[in-house]
Coordinates of C-alpha atoms in Angstrom, one line a residue:
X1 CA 5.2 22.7 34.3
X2 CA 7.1 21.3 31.7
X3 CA 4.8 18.6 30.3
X4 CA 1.0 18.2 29.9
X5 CA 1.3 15.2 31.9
X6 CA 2.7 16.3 34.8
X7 CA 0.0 15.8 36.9
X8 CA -4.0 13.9 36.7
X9 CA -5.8 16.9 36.2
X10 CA -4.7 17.9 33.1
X11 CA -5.5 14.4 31.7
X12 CA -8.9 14.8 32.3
X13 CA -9.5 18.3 31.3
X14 CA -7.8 17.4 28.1
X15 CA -10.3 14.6 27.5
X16 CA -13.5 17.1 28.6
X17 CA -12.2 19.3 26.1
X18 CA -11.5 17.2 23.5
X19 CA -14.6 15.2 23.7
X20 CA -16.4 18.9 23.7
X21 CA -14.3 20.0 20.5
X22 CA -15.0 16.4 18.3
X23 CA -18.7 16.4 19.7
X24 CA -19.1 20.5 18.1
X25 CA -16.8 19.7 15.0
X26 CA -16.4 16.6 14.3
X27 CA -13.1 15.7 12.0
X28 CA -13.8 18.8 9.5
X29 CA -13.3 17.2 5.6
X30 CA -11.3 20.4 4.7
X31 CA -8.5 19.1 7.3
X32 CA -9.0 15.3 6.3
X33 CA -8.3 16.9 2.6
X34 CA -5.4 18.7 3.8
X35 CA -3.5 16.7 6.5
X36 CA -5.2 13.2 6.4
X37 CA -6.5 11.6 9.8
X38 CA -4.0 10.3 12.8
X39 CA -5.9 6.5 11.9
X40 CA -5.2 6.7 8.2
X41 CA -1.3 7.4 9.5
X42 CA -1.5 4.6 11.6
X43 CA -2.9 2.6 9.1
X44 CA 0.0 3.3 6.5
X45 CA 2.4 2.1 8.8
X46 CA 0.6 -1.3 9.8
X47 CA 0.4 -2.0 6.2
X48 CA 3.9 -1.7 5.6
X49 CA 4.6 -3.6 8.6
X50 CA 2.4 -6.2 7.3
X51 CA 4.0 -6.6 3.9
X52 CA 7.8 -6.6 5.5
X53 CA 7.2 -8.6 8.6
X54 CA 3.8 -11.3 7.3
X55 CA 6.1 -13.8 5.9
X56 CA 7.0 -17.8 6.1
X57 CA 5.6 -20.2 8.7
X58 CA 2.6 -19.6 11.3
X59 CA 5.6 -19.2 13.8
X60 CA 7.3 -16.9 12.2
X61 CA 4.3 -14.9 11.5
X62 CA 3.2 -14.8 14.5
X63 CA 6.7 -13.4 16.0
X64 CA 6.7 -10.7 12.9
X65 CA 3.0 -9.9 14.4
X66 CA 4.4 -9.2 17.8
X67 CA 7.4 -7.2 16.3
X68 CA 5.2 -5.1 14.5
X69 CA 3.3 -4.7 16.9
X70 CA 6.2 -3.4 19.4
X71 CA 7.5 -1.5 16.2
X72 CA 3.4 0.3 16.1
X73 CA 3.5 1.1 19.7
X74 CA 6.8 2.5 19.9
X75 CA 6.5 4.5 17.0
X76 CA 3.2 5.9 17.7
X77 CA 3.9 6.4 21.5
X78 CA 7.2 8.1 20.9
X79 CA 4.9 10.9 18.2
X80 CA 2.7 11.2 20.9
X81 CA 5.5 12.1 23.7
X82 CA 7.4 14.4 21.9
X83 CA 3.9 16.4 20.9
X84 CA 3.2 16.3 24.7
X85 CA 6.4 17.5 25.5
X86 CA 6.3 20.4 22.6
X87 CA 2.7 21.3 23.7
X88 CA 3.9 21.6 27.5
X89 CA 6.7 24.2 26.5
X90 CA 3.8 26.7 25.8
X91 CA 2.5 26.4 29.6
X92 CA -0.3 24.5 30.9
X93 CA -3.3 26.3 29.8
X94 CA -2.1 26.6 26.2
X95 CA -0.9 23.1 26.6
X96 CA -4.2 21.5 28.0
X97 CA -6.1 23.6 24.9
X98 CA -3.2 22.3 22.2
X99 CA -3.1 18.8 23.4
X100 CA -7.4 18.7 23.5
X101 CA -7.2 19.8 20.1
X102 CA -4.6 17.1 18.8
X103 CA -7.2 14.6 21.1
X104 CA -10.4 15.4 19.4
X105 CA -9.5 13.4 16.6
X106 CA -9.0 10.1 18.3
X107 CA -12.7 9.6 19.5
X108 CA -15.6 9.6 16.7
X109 CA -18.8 10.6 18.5
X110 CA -20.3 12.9 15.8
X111 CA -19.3 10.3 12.9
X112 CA -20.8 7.8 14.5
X113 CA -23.7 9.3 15.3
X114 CA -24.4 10.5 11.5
X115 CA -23.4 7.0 9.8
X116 CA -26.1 5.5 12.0
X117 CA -28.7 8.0 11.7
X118 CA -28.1 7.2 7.5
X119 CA -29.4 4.1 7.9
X120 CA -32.9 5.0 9.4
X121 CA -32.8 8.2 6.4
X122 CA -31.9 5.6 3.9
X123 CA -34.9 3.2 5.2
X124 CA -37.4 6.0 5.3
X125 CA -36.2 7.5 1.9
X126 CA -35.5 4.1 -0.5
X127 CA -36.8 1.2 1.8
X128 CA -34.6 -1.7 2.2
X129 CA -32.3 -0.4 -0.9
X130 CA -31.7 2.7 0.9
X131 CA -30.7 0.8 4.3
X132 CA -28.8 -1.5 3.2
X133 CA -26.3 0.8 1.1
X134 CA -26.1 3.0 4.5
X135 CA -25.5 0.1 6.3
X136 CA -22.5 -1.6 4.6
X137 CA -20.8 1.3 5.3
X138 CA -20.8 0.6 9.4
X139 CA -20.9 -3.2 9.4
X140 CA -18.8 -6.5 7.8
X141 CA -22.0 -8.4 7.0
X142 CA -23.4 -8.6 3.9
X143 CA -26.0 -6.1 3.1
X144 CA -27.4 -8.6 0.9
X145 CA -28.8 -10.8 3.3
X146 CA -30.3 -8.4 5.6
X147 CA -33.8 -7.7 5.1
X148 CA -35.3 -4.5 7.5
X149 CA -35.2 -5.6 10.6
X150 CA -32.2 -7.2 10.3
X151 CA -30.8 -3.6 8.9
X152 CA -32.1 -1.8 12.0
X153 CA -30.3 -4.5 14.7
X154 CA -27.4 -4.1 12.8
X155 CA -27.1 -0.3 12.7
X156 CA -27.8 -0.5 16.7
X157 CA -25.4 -3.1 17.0
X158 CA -22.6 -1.4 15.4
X159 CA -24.0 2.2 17.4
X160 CA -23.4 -0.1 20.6
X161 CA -19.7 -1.5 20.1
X162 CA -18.4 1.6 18.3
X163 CA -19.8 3.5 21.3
X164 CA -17.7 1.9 23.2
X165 CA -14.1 1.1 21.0
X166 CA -14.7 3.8 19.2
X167 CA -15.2 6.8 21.8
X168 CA -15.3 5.1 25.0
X169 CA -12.3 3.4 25.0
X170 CA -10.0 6.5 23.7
X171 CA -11.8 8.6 25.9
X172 CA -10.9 6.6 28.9
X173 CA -7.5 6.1 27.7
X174 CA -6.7 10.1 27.4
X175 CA -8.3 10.7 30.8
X176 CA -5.8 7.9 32.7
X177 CA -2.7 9.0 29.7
X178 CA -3.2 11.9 27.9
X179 CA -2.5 12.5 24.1
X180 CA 0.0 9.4 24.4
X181 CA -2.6 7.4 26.2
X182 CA -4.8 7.7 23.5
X183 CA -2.4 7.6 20.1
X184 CA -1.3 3.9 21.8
X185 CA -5.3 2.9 22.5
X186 CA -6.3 3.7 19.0
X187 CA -2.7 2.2 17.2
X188 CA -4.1 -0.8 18.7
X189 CA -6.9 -0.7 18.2
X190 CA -6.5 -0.1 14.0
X191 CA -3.6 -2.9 13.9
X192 CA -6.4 -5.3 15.3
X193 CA -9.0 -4.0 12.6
X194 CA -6.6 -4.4 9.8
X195 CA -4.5 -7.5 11.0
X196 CA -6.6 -8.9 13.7
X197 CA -8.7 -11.5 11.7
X198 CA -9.3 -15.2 11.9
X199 CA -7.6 -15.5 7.9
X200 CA -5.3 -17.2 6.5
X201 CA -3.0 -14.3 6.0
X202 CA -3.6 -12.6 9.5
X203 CA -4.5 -15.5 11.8
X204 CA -0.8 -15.7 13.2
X205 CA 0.2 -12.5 12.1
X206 CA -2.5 -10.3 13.9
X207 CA -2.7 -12.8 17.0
X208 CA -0.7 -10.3 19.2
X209 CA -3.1 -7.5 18.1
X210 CA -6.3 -8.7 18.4
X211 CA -5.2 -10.4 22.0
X212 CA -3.8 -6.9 22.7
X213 CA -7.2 -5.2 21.7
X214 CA -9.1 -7.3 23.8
X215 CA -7.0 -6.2 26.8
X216 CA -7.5 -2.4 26.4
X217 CA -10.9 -2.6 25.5
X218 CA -12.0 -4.3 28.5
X219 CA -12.5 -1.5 31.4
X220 CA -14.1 0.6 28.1
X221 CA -16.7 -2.2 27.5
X222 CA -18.1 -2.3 31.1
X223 CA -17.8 1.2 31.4
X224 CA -20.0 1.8 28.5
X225 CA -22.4 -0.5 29.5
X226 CA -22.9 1.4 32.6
X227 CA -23.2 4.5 30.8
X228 CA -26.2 2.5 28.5
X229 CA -28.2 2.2 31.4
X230 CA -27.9 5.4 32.7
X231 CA -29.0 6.8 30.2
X232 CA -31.8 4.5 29.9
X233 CA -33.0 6.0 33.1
X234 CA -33.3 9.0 31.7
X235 CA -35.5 8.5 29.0
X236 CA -38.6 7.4 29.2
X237 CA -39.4 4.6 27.2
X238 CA -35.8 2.8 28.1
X239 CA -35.5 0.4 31.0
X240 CA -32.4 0.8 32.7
X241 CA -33.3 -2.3 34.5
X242 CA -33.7 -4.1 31.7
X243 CA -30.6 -3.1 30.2
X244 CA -28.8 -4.4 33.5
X245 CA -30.5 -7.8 33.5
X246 CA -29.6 -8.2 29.9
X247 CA -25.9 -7.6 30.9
X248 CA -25.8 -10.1 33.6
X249 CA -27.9 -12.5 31.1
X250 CA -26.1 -12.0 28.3
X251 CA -22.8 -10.1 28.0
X252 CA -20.8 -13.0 28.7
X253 CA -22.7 -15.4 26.0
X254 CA -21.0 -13.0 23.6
X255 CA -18.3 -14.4 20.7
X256 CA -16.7 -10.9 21.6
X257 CA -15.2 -10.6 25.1
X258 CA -16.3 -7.2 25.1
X259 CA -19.1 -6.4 22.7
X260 CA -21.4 -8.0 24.5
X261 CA -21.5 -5.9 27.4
X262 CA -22.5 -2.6 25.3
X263 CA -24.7 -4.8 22.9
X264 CA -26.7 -6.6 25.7
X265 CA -27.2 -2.9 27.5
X266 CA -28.3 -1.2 24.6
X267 CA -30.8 -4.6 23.8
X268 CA -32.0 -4.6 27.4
X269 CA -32.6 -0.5 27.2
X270 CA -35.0 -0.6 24.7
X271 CA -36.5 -4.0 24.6
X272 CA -35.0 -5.9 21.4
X273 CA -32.7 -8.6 20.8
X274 CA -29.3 -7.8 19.2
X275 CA -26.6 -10.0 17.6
X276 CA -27.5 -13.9 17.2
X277 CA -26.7 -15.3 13.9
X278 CA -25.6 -13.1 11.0
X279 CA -23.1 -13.6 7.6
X280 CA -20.4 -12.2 7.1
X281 CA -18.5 -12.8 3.4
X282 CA -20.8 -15.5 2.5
X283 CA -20.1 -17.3 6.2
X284 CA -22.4 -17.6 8.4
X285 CA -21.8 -16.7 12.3
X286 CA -23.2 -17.9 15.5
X287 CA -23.3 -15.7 17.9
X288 CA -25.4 -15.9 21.5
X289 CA -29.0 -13.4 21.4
X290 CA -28.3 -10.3 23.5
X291 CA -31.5 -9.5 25.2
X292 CA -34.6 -11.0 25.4
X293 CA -37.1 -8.4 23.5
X294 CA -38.1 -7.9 19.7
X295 CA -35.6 -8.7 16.7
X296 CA -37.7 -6.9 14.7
X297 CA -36.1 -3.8 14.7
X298 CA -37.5 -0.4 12.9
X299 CA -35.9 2.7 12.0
X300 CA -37.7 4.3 15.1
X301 CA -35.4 1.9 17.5
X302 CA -32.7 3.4 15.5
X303 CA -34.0 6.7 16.8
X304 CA -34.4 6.0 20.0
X305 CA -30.8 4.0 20.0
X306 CA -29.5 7.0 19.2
X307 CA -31.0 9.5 21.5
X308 CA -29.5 6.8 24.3
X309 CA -26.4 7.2 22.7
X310 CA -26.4 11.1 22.7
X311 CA -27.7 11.0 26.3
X312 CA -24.6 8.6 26.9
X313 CA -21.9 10.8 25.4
X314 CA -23.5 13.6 27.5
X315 CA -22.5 11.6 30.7
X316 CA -18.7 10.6 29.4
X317 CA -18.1 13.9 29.3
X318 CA -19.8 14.9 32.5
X319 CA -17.7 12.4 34.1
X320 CA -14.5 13.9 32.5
X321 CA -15.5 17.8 33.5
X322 CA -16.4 16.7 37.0
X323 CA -13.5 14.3 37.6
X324 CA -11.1 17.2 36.1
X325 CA -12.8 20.1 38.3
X326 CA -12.4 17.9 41.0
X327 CA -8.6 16.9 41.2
X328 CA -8.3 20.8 40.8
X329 CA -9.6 20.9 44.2

């Protein structure tokens, strides 16, 4: 075999590996210290794109947003290849473990996980001060405003759509693409966070992104959701039908074209209501209710969030192991 590509079942084993790795290990700090992180490379080069190609009229900053944008994706997908290529060299064993490896730092399952359980820690420990410093470091909105309840919805919110953009989406993007399947999801994905804001300085500029985001994150979204309520029927405590009800309710009510599906899932699962009105930067947001249950939220829905979550992750990667063993077959 010459490349790591060559055919669908190394894809998924890949993914089933790499999901196992970054679940175990997470990003270790020593390598962050040493090498960086593949998103803070990304993000280097969308700010210099920004700053050479975020100039003159909306027109023309739109066009720069869709060059840089090419510029991202060719860049990053070309890294990708070659590393695919190198890593294929070595055989396909070797390869599959190399590649898994270089993939384990594209999803963030174990981050995730321990920025959210913070904010219930930082609740329990210092009460709302303790929250809401654990807080702003997984949301936009200010912490300022948010008293506990509105702490704990936000923590599962951000649990919910970071479940899914955050691991879902790469995962499902190295499973159908491999290494380079993934590098491209998660460039994306970083130029819309950085560029892909309704400013004056990025409304043109990071058009092309965030439409571009929406598109790639869409089979991730619905796939999460599904993944939500599966989980919910394996805890008790969590309605699974709920959570479905919610979706078909709700999902579509949301500003995001995607959030909502994971949000409303999560919402239905364990009976709250998620989203609605919120500030961000002194503005206030309206946004549609997801779900139809309590707002007021408590660390112990963080727990139990959480332990969906986990339960959740569990099944991705079921679904990679068994789709992998199976195109072996």
């Amino acid at each position: 075999m010459s490349s790591a590509l060559a055919h669908p079942p190394d894809t998924l084993a890949i993914l089933a590996l790499a999901l196992a790795i970054e679940a175990a290990f997470g990003y270790p700090d020593a390598l962050y210290r040493a090498l960086g992180h593949p998103v803070t490379w990304i993000g280097r080069l969308i700010a210099a794109l920004d700053r050479g190609l975020n100039r003159g009229a909306a027109r023309a900053r739109r066009l720069g947003g869709v060059l840089a944008l090419l510029i991202l994706v060719a860049v990053v997908g070309a890294v990708a290849l070659g590393l695919t290529a190198l890593a294929g060299l070595a055989g396909t064993l070797p390869a599959i473990a190399l590649l898994a490896f270089a993939g384990a730092s594209l999803p963030a399952q174990r981050s995730l996980d321990e920025h959210v359980a913070r904010v219930a820690e930082g609740l329990r420990a210092e009460g709302l001060v303790g929250g809401r410093r654990a807080v702003a470091m997984i949301v936009g909105r200010d912490p300022e405003t948010l008293d506990e309840a509105a702490i704990c919805r936000a923590a599962i919110e951000s649990l919910s759509e970071n479940f899914s953009d955050g691991i879902v989406a790469p995962a499902f993007w190295i499973g159908l693409g491999g290494l380079p399947g993934g590098a491209l999801y998660k460039a994306i994905n970083t130029a819309d966070s950085m560029v892909g804001h309704r400013t004056p300085r990025h409304e043109a500029f990071g058009w092309a992104s965030a439409r571009l985001d929406d598109l790639v994150n869409l089979p991730a979204s619905r796939l999460t959701a599904v993944l939500i309520v599966t989980a919910a029927g394996l805890h008790r405590g969590a309605s699974p039908a709920g959570a479905w009800r919610a979706i078909r309710r709700d999902a579509r009510r949301h500003r995001s074209p995607n959030a909502g599906w994971p949000e409303a899932a999560m919402a239905g699962a364990l009976g709250l209501r998620l989203a609605g009105p919120r500030v961000y930067a002194g503005v206030a947001v309206e946004d549609a209710w997801m779900g139809d249950g309590r707002a007021a939220a408590t660390a112990e829905d963080i727990a139990r969030a959480l332990r969906l979550y986990r339960t959740a992750c569990a099944l991705l990667w079921g679904l990679a192991t068994v789709g992998a063993l199976l195109v072996t077959l």
